[in-house]
């Protein structure tokens, strides 16, 4: 198998995202790959005492273990990490935009080709059946609970208004769809069709 150079990014360095690189560390280190993230994200996890005071997570032992795990991965991958700024264009086909709350440097990204666009909204909405309809309810996983709500409300409003095609990895299969506004600060996930029925001969 040929070893290729990979350009990758993580939407946030929380455990569910950064841990995927645990088994890929040697691969990333040995072939000149790059891993993109926001400076504020990197600095938060590498700081002496990351501030979780605005989170609903109160299990100190879990926070300590999580930070240690994430910091170890980031330290190992540090030579490959490239820091990006808000609205930067990556690989001539993707714009990254900070959407803080879930993590300090959490990002959503717009992938484009010609006139076609796909917005990867990352961790804006975890529970499809709850947080689209009630985006102000929030989620305990956010490092800053209130900021997460503020960001969610703003992003859902914009994506709904733009009628954007969206990829959401927390949304039901196929994870592609649109956001429909139901009322003020209340929305609905409208999944894209993923199968075309075929008539029998």
C-alpha atoms as a PDB file:
ATOM      1  CA  UNK A   1       0.000   0.000   0.000  1.00  0.00           C
ATOM      2  CA  UNK A   2       1.315   3.437  -0.907  1.00  0.00           C
ATOM      3  CA  UNK A   3       1.722   5.875   1.981  1.00  0.00           C
ATOM      4  CA  UNK A   4       0.092   9.190   1.156  1.00  0.00           C
ATOM      5  CA  UNK A   5       0.297  12.575   2.829  1.00  0.00           C
ATOM      6  CA  UNK A   6      -2.992  13.431   4.504  1.00  0.00           C
ATOM      7  CA  UNK A   7      -4.373  16.893   5.158  1.00  0.00           C
ATOM      8  CA  UNK A   8      -6.853  16.598   7.995  1.00  0.00           C
ATOM      9  CA  UNK A   9      -8.496  18.786  10.610  1.00  0.00           C
ATOM     10  CA  UNK A  10     -10.487  18.300  13.762  1.00  0.00           C
ATOM     11  CA  UNK A  11     -13.578  20.333  14.598  1.00  0.00           C
ATOM     12  CA  UNK A  12     -12.607  20.309  18.265  1.00  0.00           C
ATOM     13  CA  UNK A  13     -10.070  18.472  20.382  1.00  0.00           C
ATOM     14  CA  UNK A  14     -12.669  16.850  22.616  1.00  0.00           C
ATOM     15  CA  UNK A  15     -12.202  13.131  23.289  1.00  0.00           C
ATOM     16  CA  UNK A  16     -14.627  11.834  20.650  1.00  0.00           C
ATOM     17  CA  UNK A  17     -12.788  13.734  17.888  1.00  0.00           C
ATOM     18  CA  UNK A  18      -9.119  13.679  18.860  1.00  0.00           C
ATOM     19  CA  UNK A  19      -9.052  10.035  19.975  1.00  0.00           C
ATOM     20  CA  UNK A  20      -9.399   8.845  16.399  1.00  0.00           C
ATOM     21  CA  UNK A  21      -5.793   9.957  15.912  1.00  0.00           C
ATOM     22  CA  UNK A  22      -4.517   7.667  18.688  1.00  0.00           C
ATOM     23  CA  UNK A  23      -4.117   4.736  16.293  1.00  0.00           C
ATOM     24  CA  UNK A  24      -3.014   6.989  13.439  1.00  0.00           C
ATOM     25  CA  UNK A  25      -0.207   8.783  15.268  1.00  0.00           C
ATOM     26  CA  UNK A  26       2.638   6.835  13.645  1.00  0.00           C
ATOM     27  CA  UNK A  27       1.028   7.313  10.235  1.00  0.00           C
ATOM     28  CA  UNK A  28       0.756  11.082  10.692  1.00  0.00           C
ATOM     29  CA  UNK A  29       4.301  11.417  12.000  1.00  0.00           C
ATOM     30  CA  UNK A  30       5.942   9.375   9.264  1.00  0.00           C
ATOM     31  CA  UNK A  31       4.532  10.781   6.027  1.00  0.00           C
ATOM     32  CA  UNK A  32       4.447  14.558   6.292  1.00  0.00           C
ATOM     33  CA  UNK A  33       0.735  14.831   6.961  1.00  0.00           C
ATOM     34  CA  UNK A  34      -0.803  17.979   8.400  1.00  0.00           C
ATOM     35  CA  UNK A  35      -3.475  18.366  11.067  1.00  0.00           C
ATOM     36  CA  UNK A  36      -5.303  21.695  11.192  1.00  0.00           C
ATOM     37  CA  UNK A  37      -6.956  23.320  14.197  1.00  0.00           C
ATOM     38  CA  UNK A  38      -7.606  26.728  15.716  1.00  0.00           C
ATOM     39  CA  UNK A  39      -4.970  28.329  17.937  1.00  0.00           C
ATOM     40  CA  UNK A  40      -7.542  28.987  20.679  1.00  0.00           C
ATOM     41  CA  UNK A  41      -8.412  25.269  20.661  1.00  0.00           C
ATOM     42  CA  UNK A  42      -4.813  24.135  20.919  1.00  0.00           C
ATOM     43  CA  UNK A  43      -3.977  26.701  23.600  1.00  0.00           C
ATOM     44  CA  UNK A  44      -6.990  25.721  25.714  1.00  0.00           C
ATOM     45  CA  UNK A  45      -6.113  22.038  25.961  1.00  0.00           C
ATOM     46  CA  UNK A  46      -2.394  22.678  26.387  1.00  0.00           C
ATOM     47  CA  UNK A  47      -2.860  25.285  29.131  1.00  0.00           C
ATOM     48  CA  UNK A  48      -1.977  24.368  32.713  1.00  0.00           C
ATOM     49  CA  UNK A  49      -5.598  24.406  33.916  1.00  0.00           C
ATOM     50  CA  UNK A  50      -8.245  24.434  31.164  1.00  0.00           C
ATOM     51  CA  UNK A  51     -11.286  26.315  32.461  1.00  0.00           C
ATOM     52  CA  UNK A  52     -14.439  24.182  32.655  1.00  0.00           C
ATOM     53  CA  UNK A  53     -16.210  26.462  35.140  1.00  0.00           C
ATOM     54  CA  UNK A  54     -18.892  27.359  32.570  1.00  0.00           C
ATOM     55  CA  UNK A  55     -19.601  23.723  31.711  1.00  0.00           C
ATOM     56  CA  UNK A  56     -22.277  21.471  33.207  1.00  0.00           C
ATOM     57  CA  UNK A  57     -19.610  18.795  33.674  1.00  0.00           C
ATOM     58  CA  UNK A  58     -18.815  18.691  37.388  1.00  0.00           C
ATOM     59  CA  UNK A  59     -16.903  15.408  37.599  1.00  0.00           C
ATOM     60  CA  UNK A  60     -13.411  16.750  38.337  1.00  0.00           C
ATOM     61  CA  UNK A  61     -11.723  13.358  38.025  1.00  0.00           C
ATOM     62  CA  UNK A  62     -13.230  12.849  34.569  1.00  0.00           C
ATOM     63  CA  UNK A  63     -12.098  16.306  33.460  1.00  0.00           C
ATOM     64  CA  UNK A  64      -8.546  15.669  34.668  1.00  0.00           C
ATOM     65  CA  UNK A  65      -8.378  12.312  32.874  1.00  0.00           C
ATOM     66  CA  UNK A  66      -9.872  13.777  29.702  1.00  0.00           C
ATOM     67  CA  UNK A  67      -7.466  16.719  29.603  1.00  0.00           C
ATOM     68  CA  UNK A  68      -4.478  14.427  30.195  1.00  0.00           C
ATOM     69  CA  UNK A  69      -5.565  12.113  27.376  1.00  0.00           C
ATOM     70  CA  UNK A  70      -6.117  14.959  24.917  1.00  0.00           C
ATOM     71  CA  UNK A  71      -2.900  16.735  25.879  1.00  0.00           C
ATOM     72  CA  UNK A  72      -0.858  13.551  25.337  1.00  0.00           C
ATOM     73  CA  UNK A  73      -2.246  13.171  21.811  1.00  0.00           C
ATOM     74  CA  UNK A  74      -1.696  16.831  20.937  1.00  0.00           C
ATOM     75  CA  UNK A  75       1.846  16.712  22.283  1.00  0.00           C
ATOM     76  CA  UNK A  76       2.690  13.675  20.174  1.00  0.00           C
ATOM     77  CA  UNK A  77       1.151  15.181  17.042  1.00  0.00           C
ATOM     78  CA  UNK A  78       2.533  18.681  17.634  1.00  0.00           C
ATOM     79  CA  UNK A  79       5.008  18.579  14.689  1.00  0.00           C
ATOM     80  CA  UNK A  80       2.078  17.977  12.319  1.00  0.00           C
ATOM     81  CA  UNK A  81      -0.330  20.552  13.782  1.00  0.00           C
ATOM     82  CA  UNK A  82      -1.010  23.673  11.725  1.00  0.00           C
ATOM     83  CA  UNK A  83      -2.863  26.542  13.386  1.00  0.00           C
ATOM     84  CA  UNK A  84      -5.510  28.317  11.338  1.00  0.00           C
ATOM     85  CA  UNK A  85      -7.454  31.544  11.770  1.00  0.00           C
ATOM     86  CA  UNK A  86     -11.162  32.212  11.465  1.00  0.00           C
ATOM     87  CA  UNK A  87     -12.412  32.205   7.836  1.00  0.00           C
ATOM     88  CA  UNK A  88      -9.167  30.649   6.551  1.00  0.00           C
ATOM     89  CA  UNK A  89      -9.375  28.662   3.317  1.00  0.00           C
ATOM     90  CA  UNK A  90      -7.869  25.169   3.417  1.00  0.00           C
ATOM     91  CA  UNK A  91      -6.828  23.148   0.372  1.00  0.00           C
ATOM     92  CA  UNK A  92      -8.585  25.619  -1.954  1.00  0.00           C
ATOM     93  CA  UNK A  93     -11.938  23.986  -1.223  1.00  0.00           C
ATOM     94  CA  UNK A  94     -12.911  24.519   2.399  1.00  0.00           C
ATOM     95  CA  UNK A  95     -13.471  27.536   4.635  1.00  0.00           C
ATOM     96  CA  UNK A  96     -13.322  27.093   8.392  1.00  0.00           C
ATOM     97  CA  UNK A  97     -15.324  29.269  10.760  1.00  0.00           C
ATOM     98  CA  UNK A  98     -15.136  29.385  14.537  1.00  0.00           C
ATOM     99  CA  UNK A  99     -18.327  28.387  16.337  1.00  0.00           C
ATOM    100  CA  UNK A 100     -17.296  28.270  20.008  1.00  0.00           C
ATOM    101  CA  UNK A 101     -19.187  26.687  22.866  1.00  0.00           C
ATOM    102  CA  UNK A 102     -18.768  22.957  22.497  1.00  0.00           C
ATOM    103  CA  UNK A 103     -15.045  23.666  22.732  1.00  0.00           C
ATOM    104  CA  UNK A 104     -13.273  27.054  22.581  1.00  0.00           C
ATOM    105  CA  UNK A 105     -12.082  26.578  19.017  1.00  0.00           C
ATOM    106  CA  UNK A 106     -14.919  24.430  17.721  1.00  0.00           C
ATOM    107  CA  UNK A 107     -15.346  24.988  13.997  1.00  0.00           C
ATOM    108  CA  UNK A 108     -17.872  24.475  11.277  1.00  0.00           C
ATOM    109  CA  UNK A 109     -16.645  24.278   7.706  1.00  0.00           C
ATOM    110  CA  UNK A 110     -18.007  25.012   4.268  1.00  0.00           C
ATOM    111  CA  UNK A 111     -16.748  22.660   1.581  1.00  0.00           C
ATOM    112  CA  UNK A 112     -17.216  23.946  -1.940  1.00  0.00           C
ATOM    113  CA  UNK A 113     -16.694  23.033  -5.565  1.00  0.00           C
ATOM    114  CA  UNK A 114     -17.811  25.555  -8.149  1.00  0.00           C
ATOM    115  CA  UNK A 115     -21.306  26.668  -7.165  1.00  0.00           C
ATOM    116  CA  UNK A 116     -21.924  23.644  -4.932  1.00  0.00           C
ATOM    117  CA  UNK A 117     -21.493  23.915  -1.155  1.00  0.00           C
ATOM    118  CA  UNK A 118     -21.795  21.600   1.816  1.00  0.00           C
ATOM    119  CA  UNK A 119     -21.665  22.871   5.396  1.00  0.00           C
ATOM    120  CA  UNK A 120     -20.250  20.469   7.979  1.00  0.00           C
ATOM    121  CA  UNK A 121     -21.822  21.734  11.201  1.00  0.00           C
ATOM    122  CA  UNK A 122     -19.854  19.422  13.511  1.00  0.00           C
ATOM    123  CA  UNK A 123     -21.107  19.527  17.135  1.00  0.00           C
ATOM    124  CA  UNK A 124     -23.672  22.304  16.805  1.00  0.00           C
ATOM    125  CA  UNK A 125     -26.510  19.815  17.398  1.00  0.00           C
ATOM    126  CA  UNK A 126     -26.048  16.509  19.206  1.00  0.00           C
ATOM    127  CA  UNK A 127     -29.616  15.365  19.872  1.00  0.00           C
ATOM    128  CA  UNK A 128     -31.563  15.808  16.642  1.00  0.00           C
ATOM    129  CA  UNK A 129     -35.009  15.239  18.155  1.00  0.00           C
ATOM    130  CA  UNK A 130     -34.428  17.796  20.923  1.00  0.00           C
ATOM    131  CA  UNK A 131     -31.985  20.563  20.041  1.00  0.00           C
ATOM    132  CA  UNK A 132     -33.345  21.569  16.647  1.00  0.00           C
ATOM    133  CA  UNK A 133     -36.757  22.269  18.143  1.00  0.00           C
ATOM    134  CA  UNK A 134     -35.328  23.661  21.377  1.00  0.00           C
ATOM    135  CA  UNK A 135     -31.815  24.974  20.630  1.00  0.00           C
ATOM    136  CA  UNK A 136     -31.729  26.922  23.895  1.00  0.00           C
ATOM    137  CA  UNK A 137     -31.888  23.771  25.996  1.00  0.00           C
ATOM    138  CA  UNK A 138     -28.198  23.155  25.453  1.00  0.00           C
ATOM    139  CA  UNK A 139     -26.046  20.120  26.096  1.00  0.00           C
ATOM    140  CA  UNK A 140     -23.967  19.161  29.107  1.00  0.00           C
ATOM    141  CA  UNK A 141     -21.046  18.241  26.831  1.00  0.00           C
ATOM    142  CA  UNK A 142     -20.311  21.877  25.980  1.00  0.00           C
ATOM    143  CA  UNK A 143     -17.307  23.377  27.742  1.00  0.00           C
ATOM    144  CA  UNK A 144     -19.259  26.669  27.923  1.00  0.00           C
ATOM    145  CA  UNK A 145     -22.965  25.882  28.252  1.00  0.00           C
ATOM    146  CA  UNK A 146     -24.352  29.386  27.610  1.00  0.00           C
ATOM    147  CA  UNK A 147     -21.942  30.159  24.780  1.00  0.00           C
ATOM    148  CA  UNK A 148     -22.885  26.851  23.182  1.00  0.00           C
ATOM    149  CA  UNK A 149     -26.535  27.920  23.208  1.00  0.00           C
ATOM    150  CA  UNK A 150     -25.739  31.344  21.759  1.00  0.00           C
ATOM    151  CA  UNK A 151     -23.677  29.801  18.964  1.00  0.00           C
ATOM    152  CA  UNK A 152     -26.267  27.103  18.224  1.00  0.00           C
ATOM    153  CA  UNK A 153     -29.086  29.626  17.907  1.00  0.00           C
ATOM    154  CA  UNK A 154     -27.033  31.852  15.590  1.00  0.00           C
ATOM    155  CA  UNK A 155     -25.775  29.000  13.379  1.00  0.00           C
ATOM    156  CA  UNK A 156     -29.187  27.344  12.989  1.00  0.00           C
ATOM    157  CA  UNK A 157     -30.762  30.674  12.093  1.00  0.00           C
ATOM    158  CA  UNK A 158     -28.133  31.358   9.433  1.00  0.00           C
ATOM    159  CA  UNK A 159     -28.146  27.860   7.934  1.00  0.00           C
ATOM    160  CA  UNK A 160     -31.942  27.859   7.780  1.00  0.00           C
ATOM    161  CA  UNK A 161     -32.045  31.273   6.119  1.00  0.00           C
ATOM    162  CA  UNK A 162     -29.390  30.222   3.580  1.00  0.00           C
ATOM    163  CA  UNK A 163     -31.179  26.918   2.878  1.00  0.00           C
ATOM    164  CA  UNK A 164     -27.718  25.368   3.135  1.00  0.00           C
ATOM    165  CA  UNK A 165     -27.026  21.735   2.366  1.00  0.00           C
ATOM    166  CA  UNK A 166     -25.647  20.368   5.620  1.00  0.00           C
ATOM    167  CA  UNK A 167     -23.610  17.415   6.774  1.00  0.00           C
ATOM    168  CA  UNK A 168     -24.183  16.560  10.424  1.00  0.00           C
ATOM    169  CA  UNK A 169     -22.391  13.553  11.863  1.00  0.00           C
ATOM    170  CA  UNK A 170     -24.729  13.524  14.866  1.00  0.00           C
ATOM    171  CA  UNK A 171     -27.796  13.462  12.636  1.00  0.00           C
ATOM    172  CA  UNK A 172     -29.568  10.293  11.453  1.00  0.00           C
ATOM    173  CA  UNK A 173     -28.383   8.509   8.332  1.00  0.00           C
ATOM    174  CA  UNK A 174     -27.502   9.745   5.773  1.00  0.00           C
ATOM    175  CA  UNK A 175     -26.488  12.795   7.850  1.00  0.00           C
ATOM    176  CA  UNK A 176     -27.177  15.116   4.918  1.00  0.00           C
ATOM    177  CA  UNK A 177     -30.076  17.536   4.902  1.00  0.00           C
ATOM    178  CA  UNK A 178     -31.429  21.027   5.427  1.00  0.00           C
ATOM    179  CA  UNK A 179     -32.736  23.024   8.381  1.00  0.00           C
ATOM    180  CA  UNK A 180     -36.308  24.306   8.252  1.00  0.00           C
ATOM    181  CA  UNK A 181     -37.444  27.140  10.523  1.00  0.00           C
ATOM    182  CA  UNK A 182     -40.665  26.301  12.380  1.00  0.00           C
ATOM    183  CA  UNK A 183     -40.933  29.442  14.487  1.00  0.00           C
ATOM    184  CA  UNK A 184     -38.614  31.865  16.277  1.00  0.00           C
ATOM    185  CA  UNK A 185     -35.633  29.828  17.561  1.00  0.00           C
ATOM    186  CA  UNK A 186     -37.265  26.533  16.660  1.00  0.00           C
ATOM    187  CA  UNK A 187     -36.194  24.373  13.735  1.00  0.00           C
ATOM    188  CA  UNK A 188     -36.599  21.006  12.085  1.00  0.00           C
ATOM    189  CA  UNK A 189     -34.021  18.714  10.495  1.00  0.00           C
ATOM    190  CA  UNK A 190     -35.094  17.739   6.975  1.00  0.00           C
ATOM    191  CA  UNK A 191     -32.994  14.775   5.781  1.00  0.00           C
ATOM    192  CA  UNK A 192     -32.000  14.525   2.141  1.00  0.00           C
ATOM    193  CA  UNK A 193     -33.270  11.582   0.128  1.00  0.00           C
ATOM    194  CA  UNK A 194     -30.656   8.857  -0.010  1.00  0.00           C
ATOM    195  CA  UNK A 195     -32.396   6.175  -2.054  1.00  0.00           C
ATOM    196  CA  UNK A 196     -34.360   6.332  -5.285  1.00  0.00           C
ATOM    197  CA  UNK A 197     -37.246   3.839  -5.472  1.00  0.00           C
ATOM    198  CA  UNK A 198     -37.206   1.674  -8.559  1.00  0.00           C
ATOM    199  CA  UNK A 199     -40.335   0.303 -10.183  1.00  0.00           C
ATOM    200  CA  UNK A 200     -40.497  -3.372 -11.081  1.00  0.00           C
ATOM    201  CA  UNK A 201     -40.695  -4.220 -14.741  1.00  0.00           C
END
